[in-house]
PDB file of C-alpha atoms in Angstrom:
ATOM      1  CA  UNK A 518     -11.647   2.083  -1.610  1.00  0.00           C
ATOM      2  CA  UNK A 519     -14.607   1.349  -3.867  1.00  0.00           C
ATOM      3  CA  UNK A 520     -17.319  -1.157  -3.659  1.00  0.00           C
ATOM      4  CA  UNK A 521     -16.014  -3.427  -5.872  1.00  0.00           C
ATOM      5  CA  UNK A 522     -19.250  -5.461  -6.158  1.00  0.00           C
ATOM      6  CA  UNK A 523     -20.712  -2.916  -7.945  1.00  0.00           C
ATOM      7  CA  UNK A 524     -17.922  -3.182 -10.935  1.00  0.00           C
ATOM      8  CA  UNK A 525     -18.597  -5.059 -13.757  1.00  0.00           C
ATOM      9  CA  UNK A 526     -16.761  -8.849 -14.075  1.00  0.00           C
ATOM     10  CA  UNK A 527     -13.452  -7.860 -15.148  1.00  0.00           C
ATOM     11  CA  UNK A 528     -12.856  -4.264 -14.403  1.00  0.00           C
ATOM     12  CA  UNK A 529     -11.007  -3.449 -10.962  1.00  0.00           C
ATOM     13  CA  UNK A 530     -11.498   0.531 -10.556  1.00  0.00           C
ATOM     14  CA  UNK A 531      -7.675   1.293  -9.887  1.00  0.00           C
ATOM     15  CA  UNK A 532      -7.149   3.516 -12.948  1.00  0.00           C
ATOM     16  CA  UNK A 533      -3.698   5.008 -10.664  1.00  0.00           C
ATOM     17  CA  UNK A 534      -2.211   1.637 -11.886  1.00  0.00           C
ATOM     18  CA  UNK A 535      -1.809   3.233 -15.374  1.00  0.00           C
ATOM     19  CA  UNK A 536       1.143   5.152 -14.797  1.00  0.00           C
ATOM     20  CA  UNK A 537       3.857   2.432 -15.308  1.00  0.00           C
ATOM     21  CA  UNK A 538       4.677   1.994 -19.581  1.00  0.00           C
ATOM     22  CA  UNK A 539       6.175  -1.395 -19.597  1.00  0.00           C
ATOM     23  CA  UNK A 540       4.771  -3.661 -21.982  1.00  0.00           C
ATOM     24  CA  UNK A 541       4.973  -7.631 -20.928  1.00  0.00           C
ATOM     25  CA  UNK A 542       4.822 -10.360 -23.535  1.00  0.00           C
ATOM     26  CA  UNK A 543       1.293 -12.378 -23.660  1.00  0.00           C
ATOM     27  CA  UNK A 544      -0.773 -14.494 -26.038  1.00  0.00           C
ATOM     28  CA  UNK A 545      -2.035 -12.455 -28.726  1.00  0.00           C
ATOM     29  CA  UNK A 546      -5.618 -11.691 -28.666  1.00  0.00           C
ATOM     30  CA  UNK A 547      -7.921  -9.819 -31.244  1.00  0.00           C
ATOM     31  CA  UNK A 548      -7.619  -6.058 -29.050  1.00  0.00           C
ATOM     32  CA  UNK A 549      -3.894  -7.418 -28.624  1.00  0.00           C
ATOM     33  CA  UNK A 550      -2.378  -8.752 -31.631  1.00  0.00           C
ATOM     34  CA  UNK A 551       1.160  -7.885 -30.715  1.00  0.00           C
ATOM     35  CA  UNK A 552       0.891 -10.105 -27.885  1.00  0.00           C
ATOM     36  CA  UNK A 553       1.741  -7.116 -25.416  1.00  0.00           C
ATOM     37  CA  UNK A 554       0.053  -5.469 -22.426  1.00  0.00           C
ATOM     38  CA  UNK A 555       0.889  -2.518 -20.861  1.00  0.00           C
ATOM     39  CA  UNK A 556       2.636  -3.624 -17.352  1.00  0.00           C
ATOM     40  CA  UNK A 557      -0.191  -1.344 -15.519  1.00  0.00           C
ATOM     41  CA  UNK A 558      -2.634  -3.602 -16.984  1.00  0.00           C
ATOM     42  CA  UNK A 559      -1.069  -7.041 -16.398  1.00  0.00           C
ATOM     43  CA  UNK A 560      -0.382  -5.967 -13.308  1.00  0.00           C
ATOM     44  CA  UNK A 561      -4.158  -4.917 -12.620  1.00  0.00           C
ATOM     45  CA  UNK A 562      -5.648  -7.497 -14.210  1.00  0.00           C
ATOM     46  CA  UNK A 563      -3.569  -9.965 -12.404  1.00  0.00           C
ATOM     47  CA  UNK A 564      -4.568  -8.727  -8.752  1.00  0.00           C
ATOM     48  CA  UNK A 565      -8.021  -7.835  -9.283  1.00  0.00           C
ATOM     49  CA  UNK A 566      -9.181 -10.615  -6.776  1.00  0.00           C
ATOM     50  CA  UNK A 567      -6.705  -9.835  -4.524  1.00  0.00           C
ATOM     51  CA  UNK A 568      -7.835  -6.000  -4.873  1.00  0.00           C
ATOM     52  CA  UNK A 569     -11.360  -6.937  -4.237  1.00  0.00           C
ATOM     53  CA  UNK A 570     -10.906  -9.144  -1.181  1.00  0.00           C
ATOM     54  CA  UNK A 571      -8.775  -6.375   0.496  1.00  0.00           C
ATOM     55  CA  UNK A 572     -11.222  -3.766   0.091  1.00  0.00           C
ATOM     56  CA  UNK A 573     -14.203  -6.012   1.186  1.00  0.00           C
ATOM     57  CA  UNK A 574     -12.461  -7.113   4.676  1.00  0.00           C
ATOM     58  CA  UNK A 575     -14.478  -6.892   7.584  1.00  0.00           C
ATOM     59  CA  UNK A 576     -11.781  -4.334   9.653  1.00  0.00           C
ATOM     60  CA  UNK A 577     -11.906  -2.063   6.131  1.00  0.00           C
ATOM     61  CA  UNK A 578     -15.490  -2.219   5.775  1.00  0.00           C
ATOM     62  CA  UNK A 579     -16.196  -1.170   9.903  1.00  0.00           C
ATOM     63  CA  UNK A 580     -12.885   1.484   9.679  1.00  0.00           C
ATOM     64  CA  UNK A 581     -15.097   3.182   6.278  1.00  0.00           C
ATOM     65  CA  UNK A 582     -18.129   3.042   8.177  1.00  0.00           C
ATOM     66  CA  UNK A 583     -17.020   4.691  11.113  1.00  0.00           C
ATOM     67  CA  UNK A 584     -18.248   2.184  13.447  1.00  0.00           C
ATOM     68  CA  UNK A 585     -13.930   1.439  14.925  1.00  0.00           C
ATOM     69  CA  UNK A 586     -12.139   4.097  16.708  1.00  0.00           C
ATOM     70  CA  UNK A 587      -8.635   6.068  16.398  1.00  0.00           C
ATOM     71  CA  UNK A 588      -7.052   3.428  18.672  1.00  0.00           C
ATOM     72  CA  UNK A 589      -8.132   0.829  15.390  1.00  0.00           C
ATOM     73  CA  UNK A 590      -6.369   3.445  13.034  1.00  0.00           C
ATOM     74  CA  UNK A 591      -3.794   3.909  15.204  1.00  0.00           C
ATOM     75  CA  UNK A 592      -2.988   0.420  15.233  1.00  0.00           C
ATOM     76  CA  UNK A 593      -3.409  -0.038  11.452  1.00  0.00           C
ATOM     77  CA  UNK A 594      -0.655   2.992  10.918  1.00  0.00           C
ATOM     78  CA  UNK A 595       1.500   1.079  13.468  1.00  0.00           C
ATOM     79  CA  UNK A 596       1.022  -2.366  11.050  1.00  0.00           C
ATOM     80  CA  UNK A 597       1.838   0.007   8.300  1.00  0.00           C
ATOM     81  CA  UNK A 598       4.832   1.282   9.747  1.00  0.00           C
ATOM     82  CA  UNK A 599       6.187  -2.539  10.255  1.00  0.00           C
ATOM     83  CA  UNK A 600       5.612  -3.346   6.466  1.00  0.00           C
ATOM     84  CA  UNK A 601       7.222  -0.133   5.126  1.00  0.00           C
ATOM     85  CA  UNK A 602       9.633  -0.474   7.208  1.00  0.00           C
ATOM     86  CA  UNK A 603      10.786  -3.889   5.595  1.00  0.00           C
ATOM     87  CA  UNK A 604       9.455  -2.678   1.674  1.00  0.00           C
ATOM     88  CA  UNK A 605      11.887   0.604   2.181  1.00  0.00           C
ATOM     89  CA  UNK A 606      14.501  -1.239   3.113  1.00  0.00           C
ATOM     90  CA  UNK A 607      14.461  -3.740   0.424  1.00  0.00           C
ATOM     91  CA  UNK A 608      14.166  -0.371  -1.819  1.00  0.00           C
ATOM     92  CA  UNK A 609      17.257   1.162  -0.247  1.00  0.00           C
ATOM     93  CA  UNK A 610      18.964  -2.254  -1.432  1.00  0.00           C
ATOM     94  CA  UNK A 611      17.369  -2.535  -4.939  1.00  0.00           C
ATOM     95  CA  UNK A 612      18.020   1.304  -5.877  1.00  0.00           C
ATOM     96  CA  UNK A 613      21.872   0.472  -5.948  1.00  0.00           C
ATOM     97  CA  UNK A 614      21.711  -2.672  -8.565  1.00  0.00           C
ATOM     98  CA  UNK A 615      20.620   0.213 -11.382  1.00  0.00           C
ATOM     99  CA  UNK A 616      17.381  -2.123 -12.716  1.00  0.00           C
ATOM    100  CA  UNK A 617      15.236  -0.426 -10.318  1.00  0.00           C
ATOM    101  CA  UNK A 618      15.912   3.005 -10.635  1.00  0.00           C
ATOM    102  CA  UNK A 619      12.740   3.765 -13.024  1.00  0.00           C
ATOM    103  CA  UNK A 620      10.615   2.273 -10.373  1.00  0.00           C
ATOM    104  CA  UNK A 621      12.028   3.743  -7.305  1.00  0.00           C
ATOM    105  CA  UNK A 622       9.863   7.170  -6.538  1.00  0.00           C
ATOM    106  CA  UNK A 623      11.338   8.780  -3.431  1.00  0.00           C
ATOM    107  CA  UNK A 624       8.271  10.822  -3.377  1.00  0.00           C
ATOM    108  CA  UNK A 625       6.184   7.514  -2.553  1.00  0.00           C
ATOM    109  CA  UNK A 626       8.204   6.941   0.661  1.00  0.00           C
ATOM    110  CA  UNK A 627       6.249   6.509   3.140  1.00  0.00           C
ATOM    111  CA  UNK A 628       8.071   5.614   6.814  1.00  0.00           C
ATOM    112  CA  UNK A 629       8.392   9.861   7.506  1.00  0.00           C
ATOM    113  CA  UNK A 630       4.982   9.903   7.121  1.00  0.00           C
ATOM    114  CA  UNK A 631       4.303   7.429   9.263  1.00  0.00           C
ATOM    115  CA  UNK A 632       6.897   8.373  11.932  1.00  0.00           C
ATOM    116  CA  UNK A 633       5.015  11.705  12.262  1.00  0.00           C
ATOM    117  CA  UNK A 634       1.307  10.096  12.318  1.00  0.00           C
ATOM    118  CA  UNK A 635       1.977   7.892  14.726  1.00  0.00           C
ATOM    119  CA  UNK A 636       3.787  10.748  16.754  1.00  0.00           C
ATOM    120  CA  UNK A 637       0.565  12.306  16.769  1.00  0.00           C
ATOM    121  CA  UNK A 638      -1.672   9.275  18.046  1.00  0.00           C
ATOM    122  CA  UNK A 639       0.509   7.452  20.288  1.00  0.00           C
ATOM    123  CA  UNK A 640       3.012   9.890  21.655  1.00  0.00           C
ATOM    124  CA  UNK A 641       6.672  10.402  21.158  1.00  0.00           C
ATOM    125  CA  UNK A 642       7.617   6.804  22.979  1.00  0.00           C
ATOM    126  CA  UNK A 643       5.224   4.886  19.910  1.00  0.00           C
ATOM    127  CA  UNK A 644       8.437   2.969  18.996  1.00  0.00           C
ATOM    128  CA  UNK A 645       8.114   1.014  22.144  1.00  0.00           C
ATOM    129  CA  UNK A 646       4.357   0.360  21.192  1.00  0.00           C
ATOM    130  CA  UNK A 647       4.435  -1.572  18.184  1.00  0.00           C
ATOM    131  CA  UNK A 648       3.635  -5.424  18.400  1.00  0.00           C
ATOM    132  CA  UNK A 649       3.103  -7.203  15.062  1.00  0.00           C
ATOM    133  CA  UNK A 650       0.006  -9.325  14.292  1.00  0.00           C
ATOM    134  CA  UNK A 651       0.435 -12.732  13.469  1.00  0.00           C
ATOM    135  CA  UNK A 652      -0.186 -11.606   9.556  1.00  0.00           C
ATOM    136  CA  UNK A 653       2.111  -8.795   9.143  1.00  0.00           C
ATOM    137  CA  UNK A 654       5.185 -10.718  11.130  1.00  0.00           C
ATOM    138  CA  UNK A 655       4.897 -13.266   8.197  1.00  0.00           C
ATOM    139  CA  UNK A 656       4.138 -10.162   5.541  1.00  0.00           C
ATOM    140  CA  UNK A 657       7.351  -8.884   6.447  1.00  0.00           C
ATOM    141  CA  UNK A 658       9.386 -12.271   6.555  1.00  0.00           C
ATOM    142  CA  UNK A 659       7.839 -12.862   2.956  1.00  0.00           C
ATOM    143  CA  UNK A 660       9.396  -8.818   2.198  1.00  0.00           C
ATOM    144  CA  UNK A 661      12.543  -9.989   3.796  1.00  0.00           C
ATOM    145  CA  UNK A 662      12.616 -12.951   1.194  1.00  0.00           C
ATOM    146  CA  UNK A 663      11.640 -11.925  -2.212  1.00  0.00           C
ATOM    147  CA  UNK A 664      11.710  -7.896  -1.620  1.00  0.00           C
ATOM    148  CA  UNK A 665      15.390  -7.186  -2.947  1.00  0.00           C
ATOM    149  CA  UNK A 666      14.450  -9.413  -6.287  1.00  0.00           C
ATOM    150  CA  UNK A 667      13.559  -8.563  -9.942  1.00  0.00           C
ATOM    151  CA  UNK A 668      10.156  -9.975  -9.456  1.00  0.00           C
ATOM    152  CA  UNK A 669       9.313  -9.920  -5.333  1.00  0.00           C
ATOM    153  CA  UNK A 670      10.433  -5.448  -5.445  1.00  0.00           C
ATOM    154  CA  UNK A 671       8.144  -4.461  -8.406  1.00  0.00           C
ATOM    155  CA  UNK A 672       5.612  -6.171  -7.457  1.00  0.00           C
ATOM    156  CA  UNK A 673       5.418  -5.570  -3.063  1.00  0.00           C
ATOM    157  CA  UNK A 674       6.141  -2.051  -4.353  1.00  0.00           C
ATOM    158  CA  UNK A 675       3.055  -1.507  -6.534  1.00  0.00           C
ATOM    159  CA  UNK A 676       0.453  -3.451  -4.499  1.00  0.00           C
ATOM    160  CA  UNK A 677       1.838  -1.166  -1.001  1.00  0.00           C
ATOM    161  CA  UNK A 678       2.642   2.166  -2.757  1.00  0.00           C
ATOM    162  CA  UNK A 679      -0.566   2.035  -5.736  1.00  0.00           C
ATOM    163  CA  UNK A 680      -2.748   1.060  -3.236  1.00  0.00           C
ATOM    164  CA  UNK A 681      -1.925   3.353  -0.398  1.00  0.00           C
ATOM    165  CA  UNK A 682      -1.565   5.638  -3.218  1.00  0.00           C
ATOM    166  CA  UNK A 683      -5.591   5.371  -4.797  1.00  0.00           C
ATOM    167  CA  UNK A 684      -7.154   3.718  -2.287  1.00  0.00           C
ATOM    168  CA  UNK A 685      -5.578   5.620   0.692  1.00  0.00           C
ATOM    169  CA  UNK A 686      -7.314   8.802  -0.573  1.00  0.00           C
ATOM    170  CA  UNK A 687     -10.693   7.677   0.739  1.00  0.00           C
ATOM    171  CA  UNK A 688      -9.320   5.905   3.285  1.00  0.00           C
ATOM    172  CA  UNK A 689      -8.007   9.416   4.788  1.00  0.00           C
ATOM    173  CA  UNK A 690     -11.259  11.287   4.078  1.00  0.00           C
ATOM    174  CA  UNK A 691     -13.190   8.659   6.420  1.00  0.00           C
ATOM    175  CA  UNK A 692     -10.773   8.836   8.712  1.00  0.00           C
ATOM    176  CA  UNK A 693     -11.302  12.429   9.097  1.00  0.00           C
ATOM    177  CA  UNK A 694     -14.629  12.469   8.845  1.00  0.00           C
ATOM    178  CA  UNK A 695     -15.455   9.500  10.463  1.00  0.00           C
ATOM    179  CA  UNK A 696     -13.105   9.903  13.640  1.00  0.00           C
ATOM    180  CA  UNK A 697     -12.137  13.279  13.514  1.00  0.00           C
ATOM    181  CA  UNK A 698      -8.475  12.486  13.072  1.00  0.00           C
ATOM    182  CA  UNK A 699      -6.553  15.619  12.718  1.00  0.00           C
ATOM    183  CA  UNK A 700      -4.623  16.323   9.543  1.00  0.00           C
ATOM    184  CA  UNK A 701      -1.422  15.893  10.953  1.00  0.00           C
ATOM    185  CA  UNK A 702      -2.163  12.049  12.019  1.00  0.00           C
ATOM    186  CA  UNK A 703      -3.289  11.736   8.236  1.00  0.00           C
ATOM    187  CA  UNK A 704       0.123  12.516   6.271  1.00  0.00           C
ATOM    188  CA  UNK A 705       0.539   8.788   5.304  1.00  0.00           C
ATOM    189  CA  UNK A 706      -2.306   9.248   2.587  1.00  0.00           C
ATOM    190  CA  UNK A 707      -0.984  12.312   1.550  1.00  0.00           C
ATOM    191  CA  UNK A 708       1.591  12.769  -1.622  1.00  0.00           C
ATOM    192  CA  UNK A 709       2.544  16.045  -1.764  1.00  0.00           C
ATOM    193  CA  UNK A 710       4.933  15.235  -4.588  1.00  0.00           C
TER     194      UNK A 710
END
């Protein structure tokens, strides 16, 4: 996560975005005369608010700072389980209709991750631990509705998986530094592939 009060107006810090090539028609502007942007961008550009209120929330801000505890994580990772759940799901449905295929990246799967962190902070019975909040029981019901689509897939996928993805780097290093969380409760922010 970065301190995104420190960017300048306009520029959101998630350079990761940049790896999708789809171009998206626009209003043509002097740097873009064609009318196009790169997907990566309009995608960006379009959640940069969104971006910065998520990395400025008060339960980001104290898990960064070290001032939570592994229980906090551990419940986070069991949230995180819940949503992926629902968002792989939806991507097991989407990868058979054939539009999807050049955004479906097995590699950025993320429930065995899970699975095995929360193995490692809540024990093998952490199935019968998870309980929702309020906010992720209607995240999910919102996956459940619009995840399988043209428009609700793409774009669930890139704001979980780019974000875990960039973001969930630092997010990991506090967490071991901050907690002492061993490696193998951190597997979620790692992509081997």
């Amino acid at each position: 996560m970065s301190a995104a009060h420190d960017r300048p107006a306009g520029s959101t810090g998630h350079a990761s975005c940049a790896a999708v090539g789809t171009s998206v028609p626009r209003l043509s502007t002097a740097e873009d005369p064609a009318g196009h942007l790169p997907l990566s961008t309009a995608l960006r550009e379009g959640t940069c608010e969104e971006h910065r209120a998520a990395e400025s929330t008060g339960f980001v801000t104290d898990l960064l700072a070290g001032r939570l505890s592994v229980a906090a994580y551990a419940d986070m990772a069991a949230q995180h389980y819940l949503v992926y759940r629902e968002l792989e799901r939806a991507g097991d449905v989407v990868a058979t209709t054939g539009w999807a295929t050049p955004i479906m990246l097995p590699a950025l799967r993320r429930l065995p991750a899970l699975e095995v962190d929360l193995t490692h902070l809540l024990g093998p019975c952490w199935h019968d631990r998870l309980r929702p909040t309020a906010a992720v029981r209607r995240y999910v019901s919102r996956l459940a509705q619009v995840g399988r689509t043209r428009t609700g897939y793409p774009a669930h996928a890139y704001v979980r998986y780019l974000g875990d993805l960039s973001g969930g780097q630092v997010v990991g290093r506090m967490l071991a530094r901050h907690y002492a969380v061993d490696a193998r409760a951190l597997n979620f922010y790692h992509f081997p592939e």
